[in-house]
CSV table of C-alpha atoms in Angstrom, one decimal:
chain,number,residue,atom,x,y,z
R,1,MET,CA,24.4,8.8,-17.6
R,2,GLY,CA,21.9,10.2,-20.1
R,3,THR,CA,19.8,7.0,-19.9
R,4,PHE,CA,19.9,7.1,-16.1
R,5,CYS,CA,18.7,10.7,-16.0
R,6,SER,CA,15.9,9.9,-18.4
R,7,VAL,CA,14.6,7.2,-16.1
R,8,ILE,CA,14.9,9.0,-12.8
R,9,LYS,CA,13.9,12.7,-13.2
R,10,PHE,CA,14.3,15.0,-10.2
R,11,GLU,CA,12.1,18.1,-10.3
R,12,ASN,CA,14.8,19.7,-8.2
R,13,LEU,CA,17.3,18.7,-5.6
R,14,GLN,CA,14.6,19.1,-2.9
R,15,GLU,CA,13.5,15.6,-3.9
R,16,LEU,CA,16.6,14.2,-2.1
R,17,LYS,CA,15.0,15.2,1.1
R,18,ARG,CA,12.6,12.3,0.8
R,19,LEU,CA,15.4,10.1,2.0
R,20,CYS,CA,15.5,12.0,5.3
R,21,HIS,CA,12.5,10.3,6.7
R,22,TRP,CA,12.0,7.3,9.0
R,23,GLY,CA,10.3,5.2,6.3
R,24,PRO,CA,13.1,5.2,3.7
R,25,ILE,CA,15.8,4.9,6.5
R,26,ILE,CA,14.2,1.8,7.8
R,27,ALA,CA,13.4,0.3,4.4
R,28,LEU,CA,16.9,0.9,3.1
R,29,GLY,CA,18.4,-0.3,6.4
R,30,VAL,CA,16.6,-3.6,6.1
R,31,ILE,CA,17.7,-4.0,2.4
R,32,ALA,CA,21.3,-3.3,3.3
R,33,ILE,CA,21.4,-5.7,6.3
R,34,CYS,CA,19.8,-8.6,4.5
R,35,SER,CA,21.8,-8.1,1.3
R,36,THR,CA,25.2,-7.6,3.0
R,37,MET,CA,24.8,-10.5,5.4
R,38,ALA,CA,23.6,-12.9,2.7
R,39,MET,CA,26.7,-12.1,0.6
R,40,ILE,CA,29.0,-12.4,3.5
R,41,ASP,CA,27.5,-15.7,4.8
R,42,SER,CA,27.5,-17.1,1.3
R,43,VAL,CA,31.1,-16.3,0.3
R,44,LEU,CA,32.8,-16.9,3.7
R,45,TRP,CA,30.9,-19.9,5.2
R,46,TYR,CA,28.3,-21.5,2.9
R,47,TRP,CA,29.0,-21.4,-0.9
R,48,PRO,CA,32.5,-20.3,-2.0
R,49,LEU,CA,32.9,-18.2,-5.1
R,50,HIS,CA,35.4,-20.6,-6.7
R,51,THR,CA,32.5,-23.1,-7.3
R,52,THR,CA,30.1,-22.7,-10.2
R,53,GLY,CA,27.1,-22.8,-7.8
R,54,GLY,CA,28.7,-20.3,-5.5
R,55,SER,CA,29.3,-17.9,-8.4
R,56,VAL,CA,25.7,-18.2,-9.7
R,57,ASN,CA,24.3,-17.8,-6.2
R,58,PHE,CA,26.4,-14.6,-5.6
R,59,ILE,CA,25.3,-13.1,-8.9
R,60,MET,CA,21.7,-13.8,-8.1
R,61,LEU,CA,22.1,-12.0,-4.7
R,62,ILE,CA,23.5,-9.0,-6.4
R,63,ASN,CA,20.8,-9.1,-9.0
R,64,TRP,CA,18.0,-9.1,-6.4
R,65,THR,CA,19.6,-6.1,-4.6
R,66,VAL,CA,20.0,-4.1,-7.8
R,67,MET,CA,16.4,-4.8,-9.0
R,68,ILE,CA,14.9,-4.0,-5.6
R,69,LEU,CA,16.8,-0.7,-5.2
R,70,TYR,CA,16.0,0.2,-8.8
R,71,ASN,CA,12.3,-0.1,-8.4
R,72,TYR,CA,12.4,1.4,-4.9
R,73,PHE,CA,14.1,4.6,-6.0
R,74,ASN,CA,11.9,4.7,-9.1
R,75,ALA,CA,8.8,4.6,-7.0
R,76,MET,CA,10.2,7.2,-4.6
R,77,PHE,CA,11.8,9.8,-7.0
R,78,ILE,CA,9.7,9.4,-10.2
R,79,GLY,CA,6.6,9.8,-8.0
R,80,PRO,CA,2.9,9.3,-8.8
R,81,GLY,CA,2.5,12.3,-11.1
R,82,PHE,CA,0.7,15.4,-10.1
R,83,VAL,CA,-2.2,17.2,-11.7
R,84,PRO,CA,-0.7,20.4,-13.2
R,85,LEU,CA,-1.4,23.5,-11.2
R,86,GLY,CA,-4.3,25.5,-12.6
R,87,TRP,CA,-5.4,22.5,-14.7
R,88,LYS,CA,-8.9,22.5,-16.2
R,89,PRO,CA,-10.5,20.3,-18.8
R,90,GLU,CA,-10.3,21.1,-22.5
R,91,ASN,CA,-14.0,21.2,-22.8
R,92,SER,CA,-15.2,23.8,-20.3
R,93,GLN,CA,-18.6,22.1,-19.9
R,94,ASP,CA,-16.8,19.1,-18.4
R,95,SER,CA,-15.9,21.1,-15.4
R,96,MET,CA,-19.4,20.7,-14.0
R,97,TYR,CA,-18.5,17.0,-13.4
R,98,LEU,CA,-15.3,17.7,-11.6
R,99,GLN,CA,-14.4,18.9,-8.1
R,100,TYR,CA,-12.2,22.0,-7.6
R,101,CYS,CA,-9.1,22.0,-5.4
R,102,LYS,CA,-8.6,25.4,-3.7
R,103,VAL,CA,-5.0,24.5,-2.7
R,104,CYS,CA,-3.9,23.6,-6.2
R,105,GLN,CA,-6.2,26.2,-7.9
R,106,ALA,CA,-7.2,23.5,-10.3
R,107,TYR,CA,-9.9,21.0,-11.1
R,108,LYS,CA,-9.3,17.5,-9.9
R,109,ALA,CA,-8.9,15.3,-12.9
R,110,PRO,CA,-10.7,11.9,-13.0
R,111,ARG,CA,-9.3,9.5,-10.4
R,112,SER,CA,-7.1,12.2,-8.8
R,113,HIS,CA,-7.2,13.2,-5.2
R,114,HIS,CA,-5.5,15.8,-3.1
R,115,CYS,CA,-2.8,14.5,-0.7
R,116,ARG,CA,-2.3,16.5,2.4
R,117,LYS,CA,1.3,15.1,2.8
R,118,CYS,CA,2.4,16.0,-0.7
R,119,ASN,CA,0.2,19.1,-0.8
R,120,ARG,CA,-0.7,18.4,-4.4
R,121,CYS,CA,-3.5,16.7,-6.4
R,122,VAL,CA,-2.1,13.2,-7.3
R,123,MET,CA,-3.1,11.4,-10.5
R,124,LYS,CA,-4.8,8.1,-9.9
R,125,MET,CA,-3.9,8.3,-6.2
R,126,ASP,CA,-3.9,5.0,-4.3
R,127,HIS,CA,-2.3,6.0,-1.0
R,128,HIS,CA,0.6,7.9,0.6
R,129,CYS,CA,3.2,5.4,1.5
R,130,PRO,CA,5.6,6.3,4.3
R,131,TRP,CA,8.2,3.6,3.2
R,132,ILE,CA,8.9,5.6,0.0
R,133,ASN,CA,7.9,8.9,1.6
R,134,ASN,CA,5.7,9.6,-1.5
R,135,CYS,CA,2.4,8.8,-2.9
R,136,CYS,CA,1.6,5.7,-5.0
R,137,GLY,CA,-0.2,6.7,-8.1
R,138,TYR,CA,-0.3,6.8,-11.9
R,139,GLN,CA,3.4,7.0,-12.8
R,140,ASN,CA,5.0,4.9,-10.0
R,141,HIS,CA,2.3,2.2,-9.4
R,142,ALA,CA,4.2,-0.4,-11.5
R,143,SER,CA,7.5,0.3,-9.9
R,144,PHE,CA,6.0,0.2,-6.4
R,145,THR,CA,4.3,-3.1,-7.1
R,146,LEU,CA,7.4,-4.6,-8.6
R,147,PHE,CA,9.3,-3.6,-5.5
R,148,LEU,CA,6.6,-5.3,-3.4
R,149,LEU,CA,7.2,-8.5,-5.5
R,150,LEU,CA,11.0,-8.5,-5.6
R,151,ALA,CA,11.6,-7.7,-1.9
R,152,PRO,CA,10.0,-10.9,-0.6
R,153,LEU,CA,11.6,-13.0,-3.4
R,154,GLY,CA,15.0,-11.6,-2.5
R,155,CYS,CA,14.4,-12.1,1.2
R,156,ILE,CA,13.4,-15.7,0.6
R,157,HIS,CA,16.7,-16.3,-1.2
R,158,ALA,CA,18.6,-14.5,1.7
R,159,ALA,CA,16.7,-16.5,4.3
R,160,PHE,CA,17.7,-19.8,2.6
R,161,ILE,CA,21.4,-18.6,2.7
R,162,PHE,CA,21.1,-17.7,6.4
R,163,VAL,CA,19.5,-21.0,7.4
R,164,MET,CA,22.0,-23.1,5.5
R,165,THR,CA,24.9,-21.1,6.8
R,166,MET,CA,23.9,-21.7,10.4
R,167,TYR,CA,23.1,-25.3,9.7
R,168,THR,CA,26.4,-26.1,8.0
R,169,GLN,CA,28.5,-24.3,10.5
R,170,LEU,CA,26.8,-25.7,13.6
R,171,TYR,CA,26.2,-29.2,12.3
R,172,ASN,CA,29.5,-30.6,13.6
R,173,ARG,CA,29.6,-28.4,16.7
R,174,LEU,CA,26.3,-28.7,18.5
R,175,SER,CA,23.9,-31.5,18.9
R,176,PHE,CA,20.3,-30.6,18.0
R,177,GLY,CA,19.1,-34.2,17.6
R,178,TRP,CA,19.9,-34.0,13.9
R,179,ASN,CA,22.3,-37.0,13.9
R,180,THR,CA,19.7,-39.2,12.3
R,181,VAL,CA,19.0,-36.8,9.4
R,182,LYS,CA,20.8,-37.8,6.2
R,183,ILE,CA,21.7,-34.7,4.3
R,184,ASP,CA,24.6,-34.5,1.8
R,185,MET,CA,26.8,-31.6,3.2
R,186,SER,CA,29.6,-32.2,0.7
R,187,ALA,CA,28.8,-29.0,-1.2
R,188,ALA,CA,29.3,-27.0,2.0
R,189,ARG,CA,32.7,-28.4,3.0
R,190,ARG,CA,35.4,-25.8,2.9
R,191,ASP,CA,38.9,-26.8,2.0
R,192,PRO,CA,40.8,-24.9,3.2
R,193,LEU,CA,38.9,-23.7,6.2
R,194,PRO,CA,37.3,-20.2,6.0
R,195,ILE,CA,39.6,-17.3,6.8
R,196,ILE,CA,37.2,-15.9,9.3
R,197,PRO,CA,35.6,-18.5,11.7
R,198,PHE,CA,31.9,-18.6,12.2
R,199,GLY,CA,31.8,-17.2,15.8
R,200,LEU,CA,29.2,-16.0,18.2
R,201,ALA,CA,29.0,-12.5,16.6
R,202,ALA,CA,28.5,-14.0,13.1
R,203,PHE,CA,25.8,-16.3,14.4
R,204,ALA,CA,24.0,-13.5,16.2
R,205,ALA,CA,24.2,-11.2,13.1
R,206,THR,CA,22.9,-14.0,10.8
R,207,LEU,CA,20.1,-14.8,13.1
R,208,PHE,CA,19.1,-11.2,13.3
R,209,ALA,CA,19.2,-10.9,9.5
R,210,LEU,CA,17.1,-14.1,9.2
R,211,GLY,CA,14.4,-12.5,11.4
R,212,LEU,CA,14.4,-9.3,9.2
R,213,ALA,CA,14.2,-11.4,6.0
R,214,LEU,CA,11.2,-13.5,7.3
R,215,GLY,CA,9.4,-10.5,8.7
R,216,THR,CA,9.8,-8.6,5.4
R,217,THR,CA,8.7,-11.6,3.3
R,218,ILE,CA,5.4,-11.9,5.3
R,219,ALA,CA,4.6,-8.1,5.6
R,220,VAL,CA,5.6,-7.0,2.1
R,221,GLY,CA,4.2,-10.1,0.6
R,222,MET,CA,0.8,-9.3,2.0
R,223,LEU,CA,1.0,-5.7,0.6
R,224,PHE,CA,1.9,-7.2,-2.8
R,225,PHE,CA,-1.2,-9.4,-2.7
R,226,ILE,CA,-3.4,-6.5,-1.8
R,227,GLN,CA,-1.9,-4.3,-4.6
R,228,MET,CA,-2.4,-7.1,-7.2
R,229,LYS,CA,-6.0,-7.5,-6.3
R,230,ILE,CA,-6.8,-3.8,-6.9
R,231,ILE,CA,-4.7,-3.7,-10.1
R,232,LEU,CA,-6.5,-6.7,-11.6
R,233,ARG,CA,-9.8,-4.8,-10.9
R,234,ASN,CA,-8.3,-1.5,-12.1
R,235,LYS,CA,-9.2,0.2,-8.8
R,236,THR,CA,-7.4,2.1,-6.1
R,237,SER,CA,-8.0,1.8,-2.4
R,238,ILE,CA,-9.7,5.2,-2.5
R,239,GLU,CA,-12.0,4.2,-5.3
R,240,SER,CA,-12.9,1.0,-3.5
R,241,TRP,CA,-14.2,3.1,-0.7
R,242,ILE,CA,-16.1,5.4,-3.1
R,243,GLU,CA,-17.7,2.3,-4.6
R,244,GLU,CA,-18.7,1.0,-1.2
R,245,LYS,CA,-20.4,4.4,-0.3
R,246,ALA,CA,-22.1,4.5,-3.7
R,247,LYS,CA,-23.8,1.1,-3.0
R,248,ASP,CA,-24.7,2.3,0.5
R,249,ARG,CA,-26.3,5.5,-0.9
R,250,ILE,CA,-28.4,3.4,-3.4
R,251,GLN,CA,-29.5,1.0,-0.8
R,252,TYR,CA,-30.5,3.8,1.7
R,253,TYR,CA,-32.6,5.7,-0.8
R,254,GLN,CA,-33.8,2.6,-2.5
R,255,LEU,CA,-32.9,3.9,-5.9
R,256,ASP,CA,-33.6,2.0,-9.1
R,257,GLU,CA,-30.0,2.1,-10.2
R,258,VAL,CA,-26.9,0.0,-10.1
R,259,PHE,CA,-23.4,1.5,-9.6
R,260,VAL,CA,-21.0,0.1,-12.1
R,261,PHE,CA,-17.3,0.9,-11.6
R,262,PRO,CA,-16.4,2.6,-14.9
R,263,TYR,CA,-12.7,1.8,-15.1
R,264,ASP,CA,-12.9,-2.0,-15.0
R,265,MET,CA,-12.3,-3.0,-18.6
R,266,GLY,CA,-14.0,-6.4,-18.0
R,267,SER,CA,-10.8,-8.4,-18.3
R,268,GLN,CA,-8.1,-8.8,-15.8
R,269,TRP,CA,-5.4,-8.8,-18.5
R,270,LYS,CA,-6.7,-5.5,-19.9
R,271,ASN,CA,-6.7,-4.1,-16.3
R,272,PHE,CA,-3.2,-5.4,-15.8
R,273,LYS,CA,-1.9,-3.6,-18.9
R,274,GLN,CA,-3.3,-0.3,-17.6
R,275,VAL,CA,-0.4,-0.4,-15.1
R,276,PHE,CA,2.3,-2.7,-16.5
R,277,THR,CA,3.7,-2.1,-20.0
R,278,TRP,CA,6.8,-3.3,-21.8
R,279,SER,CA,8.1,0.3,-22.0
R,280,GLY,CA,7.7,0.9,-18.3
R,281,ILE,CA,5.5,3.9,-19.0
R,282,PRO,CA,1.8,3.5,-18.0
R,283,GLU,CA,-0.9,3.9,-20.6
R,284,GLY,CA,-2.5,7.3,-21.1
R,285,ASP,CA,-1.6,10.7,-19.6
R,286,GLY,CA,-3.0,10.3,-16.1
R,287,LEU,CA,-5.7,12.9,-16.8
R,288,ALA,CA,-8.1,11.1,-19.1
R,289,TRP,CA,-9.0,7.4,-18.7
R,290,PRO,CA,-10.9,4.9,-20.8
R,291,VAL,CA,-14.2,3.7,-19.4
R,292,ARG,CA,-16.6,0.9,-20.0
R,293,LYS,CA,-19.0,1.2,-23.0
R,294,ASP,CA,-22.0,1.4,-20.7
R,295,CYS,CA,-20.6,4.1,-18.4
R,296,HIS,CA,-20.4,7.9,-18.6
R,297,PRO,CA,-16.8,9.2,-18.9
R,298,TYR,CA,-17.2,11.0,-15.6
R,299,SER,CA,-19.3,8.3,-13.8
R,300,LEU,CA,-17.0,8.1,-10.7
R,301,THR,CA,-16.6,11.9,-10.3
R,302,ILE,CA,-20.3,12.3,-10.6
R,303,GLU,CA,-20.8,9.8,-7.8
R,304,GLN,CA,-18.2,11.7,-5.7
R,305,LEU,CA,-20.2,14.9,-6.2
R,306,LYS,CA,-23.4,13.1,-5.2
R,307,GLN,CA,-21.7,11.8,-2.0
R,308,LYS,CA,-20.2,15.2,-1.3
R,309,ALA,CA,-23.7,16.8,-1.5
R,310,ASP,CA,-25.3,14.1,0.6
R,311,LYS,CA,-24.2,14.6,4.2
R,312,ARG,CA,-25.4,11.2,5.1
R,313,VAL,CA,-23.0,9.3,2.8
R,314,ARG,CA,-20.2,11.7,3.1
R,315,SER,CA,-19.5,9.8,6.3
R,316,VAL,CA,-21.0,6.6,7.6
R,317,ARG,CA,-21.9,6.4,11.3
R,318,TYR,CA,-20.6,3.4,13.3
R,319,ARG,CA,-21.0,2.4,17.0
R,320,VAL,CA,-18.1,1.0,18.9
R,321,ILE,CA,-18.8,-2.5,20.1
R,322,GLU,CA,-15.3,-3.4,21.3
R,323,ASP,CA,-12.5,-1.5,23.0
R,324,TYR,CA,-9.4,-0.6,20.9
R,325,SER,CA,-6.1,0.6,22.5
R,326,GLY,CA,-4.9,2.5,19.4
R,327,ALA,CA,-2.1,0.1,18.7
R,328,CYS,CA,-0.6,0.2,15.2
R,329,CYS,CA,-0.8,-3.5,14.7
R,330,PRO,CA,-3.1,-5.0,17.3
R,331,LEU,CA,-2.6,-8.7,17.9
R,332,ASN,CA,-5.9,-9.2,19.7
R,333,LYS,CA,-8.0,-8.1,16.8
R,334,GLY,CA,-7.4,-11.0,14.5
R,335,ILE,CA,-4.5,-12.1,12.2
R,336,LYS,CA,-5.9,-10.4,9.1
R,337,THR,CA,-6.3,-7.1,11.0
R,338,PHE,CA,-2.7,-7.4,12.2
R,339,PHE,CA,-1.2,-8.0,8.8
R,340,THR,CA,-3.3,-5.5,6.9
R,341,SER,CA,-2.6,-2.5,9.1
R,342,PRO,CA,-2.5,0.6,6.9
R,343,CYS,CA,1.0,1.6,5.9
R,344,THR,CA,0.5,5.3,6.6
R,345,GLU,CA,1.7,8.0,9.0
R,346,GLU,CA,-1.9,8.8,9.8
R,347,PRO,CA,-2.7,8.1,13.5
R,348,ARG,CA,-4.8,5.4,15.1
R,349,ILE,CA,-7.6,6.5,17.5
R,350,ARG,CA,-8.4,4.8,20.8
R,351,LEU,CA,-11.9,3.5,21.0
R,352,GLN,CA,-14.2,2.7,23.9
R,353,LYS,CA,-17.3,0.6,23.8
R,354,GLY,CA,-20.4,2.7,23.2
R,355,GLU,CA,-18.7,5.6,21.4
R,356,PHE,CA,-19.7,6.7,17.9
R,357,ILE,CA,-17.5,7.2,14.9
R,358,LEU,CA,-18.0,8.9,11.5
R,359,ALA,CA,-16.1,6.9,8.9
R,360,THR,CA,-15.1,8.7,5.7
R,361,ARG,CA,-13.1,5.9,4.0
R,362,GLY,CA,-11.6,2.5,4.7
R,363,LEU,CA,-10.0,-0.7,3.7
R,364,ARG,CA,-11.3,-4.3,4.1
R,365,TYR,CA,-10.3,-4.6,7.7
R,366,TRP,CA,-9.7,-1.0,8.7
R,367,LEU,CA,-11.7,2.2,8.7
R,368,TYR,CA,-10.7,5.9,8.8
R,369,GLY,CA,-12.9,8.5,10.4
R,370,ASP,CA,-13.6,11.0,13.1
R,371,LYS,CA,-14.5,10.4,16.8
R,372,ILE,CA,-16.7,13.2,18.1
R,373,LEU,CA,-15.7,14.4,21.5
R,374,ASP,CA,-18.7,15.0,23.8
R,375,ASP,CA,-16.7,16.8,26.5
R,376,ALA,CA,-14.1,19.6,26.6
R,377,SER,CA,-11.3,17.4,28.0
R,378,VAL,CA,-9.2,18.3,25.0
R,379,GLU,CA,-9.1,22.1,24.7
R,380,GLY,CA,-9.8,23.4,21.3
R,381,VAL,CA,-10.4,19.9,19.8
R,382,SER,CA,-13.9,18.8,18.9
R,383,ARG,CA,-12.9,15.5,17.2
R,384,ILE,CA,-10.1,13.1,16.8
R,385,ARG,CA,-9.3,11.6,13.4
R,386,GLY,CA,-7.5,8.4,12.5
R,387,TRP,CA,-7.7,4.6,11.7
R,388,PHE,CA,-9.4,1.9,13.7
R,389,PRO,CA,-10.2,-1.8,13.1
R,390,ARG,CA,-13.4,-2.5,11.3
R,391,ASN,CA,-14.3,-5.5,13.6
R,392,CYS,CA,-14.4,-3.1,16.6
R,393,VAL,CA,-17.5,-1.2,15.2
R,394,GLU,CA,-20.8,-1.9,13.7
R,395,LYS,CA,-22.8,0.3,11.3
R,396,CYS,CA,-25.6,2.2,13.0
R,397,PRO,CA,-29.2,1.8,11.7
R,398,PHE,CA,-30.4,4.9,10.0
R,399,ASP,CA,-32.5,7.3,12.0
R,400,ALA,CA,-35.5,8.4,10.0
R,401,GLU,CA,-36.1,11.5,12.2
R,402,THR,CA,-32.5,12.8,12.0
R,403,ASP,CA,-31.4,11.4,8.7
R,404,GLN,CA,-33.7,13.0,6.2
R,405,ALA,CA,-33.1,12.3,2.5
R,406,PRO,CA,-33.3,15.1,0.0
R,407,GLU,CA,-36.7,15.7,-1.6
R,408,GLY,CA,-37.3,13.7,-4.7
R,409,GLU,CA,-34.6,11.1,-3.9
R,410,LYS,CA,-36.1,9.2,-1.0
R,411,LYS,CA,-38.8,6.7,-1.7
R,412,ASN,CA,-41.1,4.9,0.8
R,413,ARG,CA,-38.9,2.8,3.1
C-alpha cells in the first residue's frame, strides 16, 4: 500500500472528481468492454485455459489491461505538475524574461502555460486532454504516451481474439465461401463443447467489441505517433506554434536572425531521455530546463514576449476559402484532417467563404483562433473562438498601410 501511495499521490479527495467526466467515462468504458469481451471469448469459445497457449493468452490479456489502466490513472491523477503559486525565479533579474500570471500570482516558468480548464500554470504544458480530464505536461507526459502505445497494442490482441472467435464458431455453421481455405482449426476444437453456446447475442457483442478495438487502434495510434514526433524533437504542441510564429515574425520584418529552438538537444535519444527514464521520474524539476549551447536560457520566453508585444504576430490573419460546418471530425476535409482532430473540449467554429479569422495557435492540420463578428446577430458577443481545419483558410498578405511594424525593427520590404 505504501508503494502504491508513493506512485499515485492525490493532492486531496477532490481529484477523484476527474472520473466524473465524459472523457474518462468513455475511455474506461471502451477499456472495460474490449478487455472483458476478449477474456470471455477466449476462455469460453476460442482458446481454453487448460491448454498452454490458452493460459499464456489469458495472462497476456490481463497484463495488457493492468498496464493500460496503470498508465491511464497515472496520467490522470499524478497530473502534469503545476507551477507553485506565487513562484518567482531565484535570480530576481531573470523575471524580466518571464511573463506574469495574474490568476496564479506567479511568474510563468520556462515552458509553462496557464490552462483555463485546470486554472493553474502547467509545467511544460502540451495540451489539456479530455480523455484523462487533465493536462498533459512535465510529470505525466511519459505515462500518457505509454498509455497511447499500450492501448492500441492491447486492442490489436483483443481484435485478433474477436476475429478468431467468430471465425471458429461460425466456420461449421455458415457458408461464407471459405470451404476452399485450408486452415488448421484443431487448436480451436472444444471437447467437450462449451458450456455457453456462441449465440446471436454473443456474436453481436463480439462484433461490437471488434469495432471498438479497431477504432481505438486507429485513433489512439495516430495520437501516439504525433506525441512521439514532438517528444523526439523535445517540443510541445504549444511550442511548435510559438516556433512557427517566430519564423513568421522574422520573415515579415526581414530580420537578420534565425530562430533556433533552445530545448532540442541535437539528438533524438537525448530528447527521448528528457521524458522517459528508468525511474519513471522525468529529468529536472519542471521549472528550469537545459538548453543548447548556442541559445540563451530564456530564448523561448523572450520570443513569447516579443510576440506578445507585436500585435501582428500575436495572431495571424487568415481568409476563409472553403466552407466548414463546424463538425468535430469532418470527413470531407481530408483523411489527415479527420484523424488529427484536436482532442480537446474547445469548440469548433463554423466558417463561410470570405470570412476572416485571427489564428492564435495551431497544429499541422488545424488552427485555433477568433472569428470577428461584423454584425450584432449575437448579442453581447463580438467574436467566436474555436478550432477549424487549416485547409479551409489561407494566410492573408500583409497590408503595409494597416500593419505597421515598430520603428527600428522594420526594414525596406
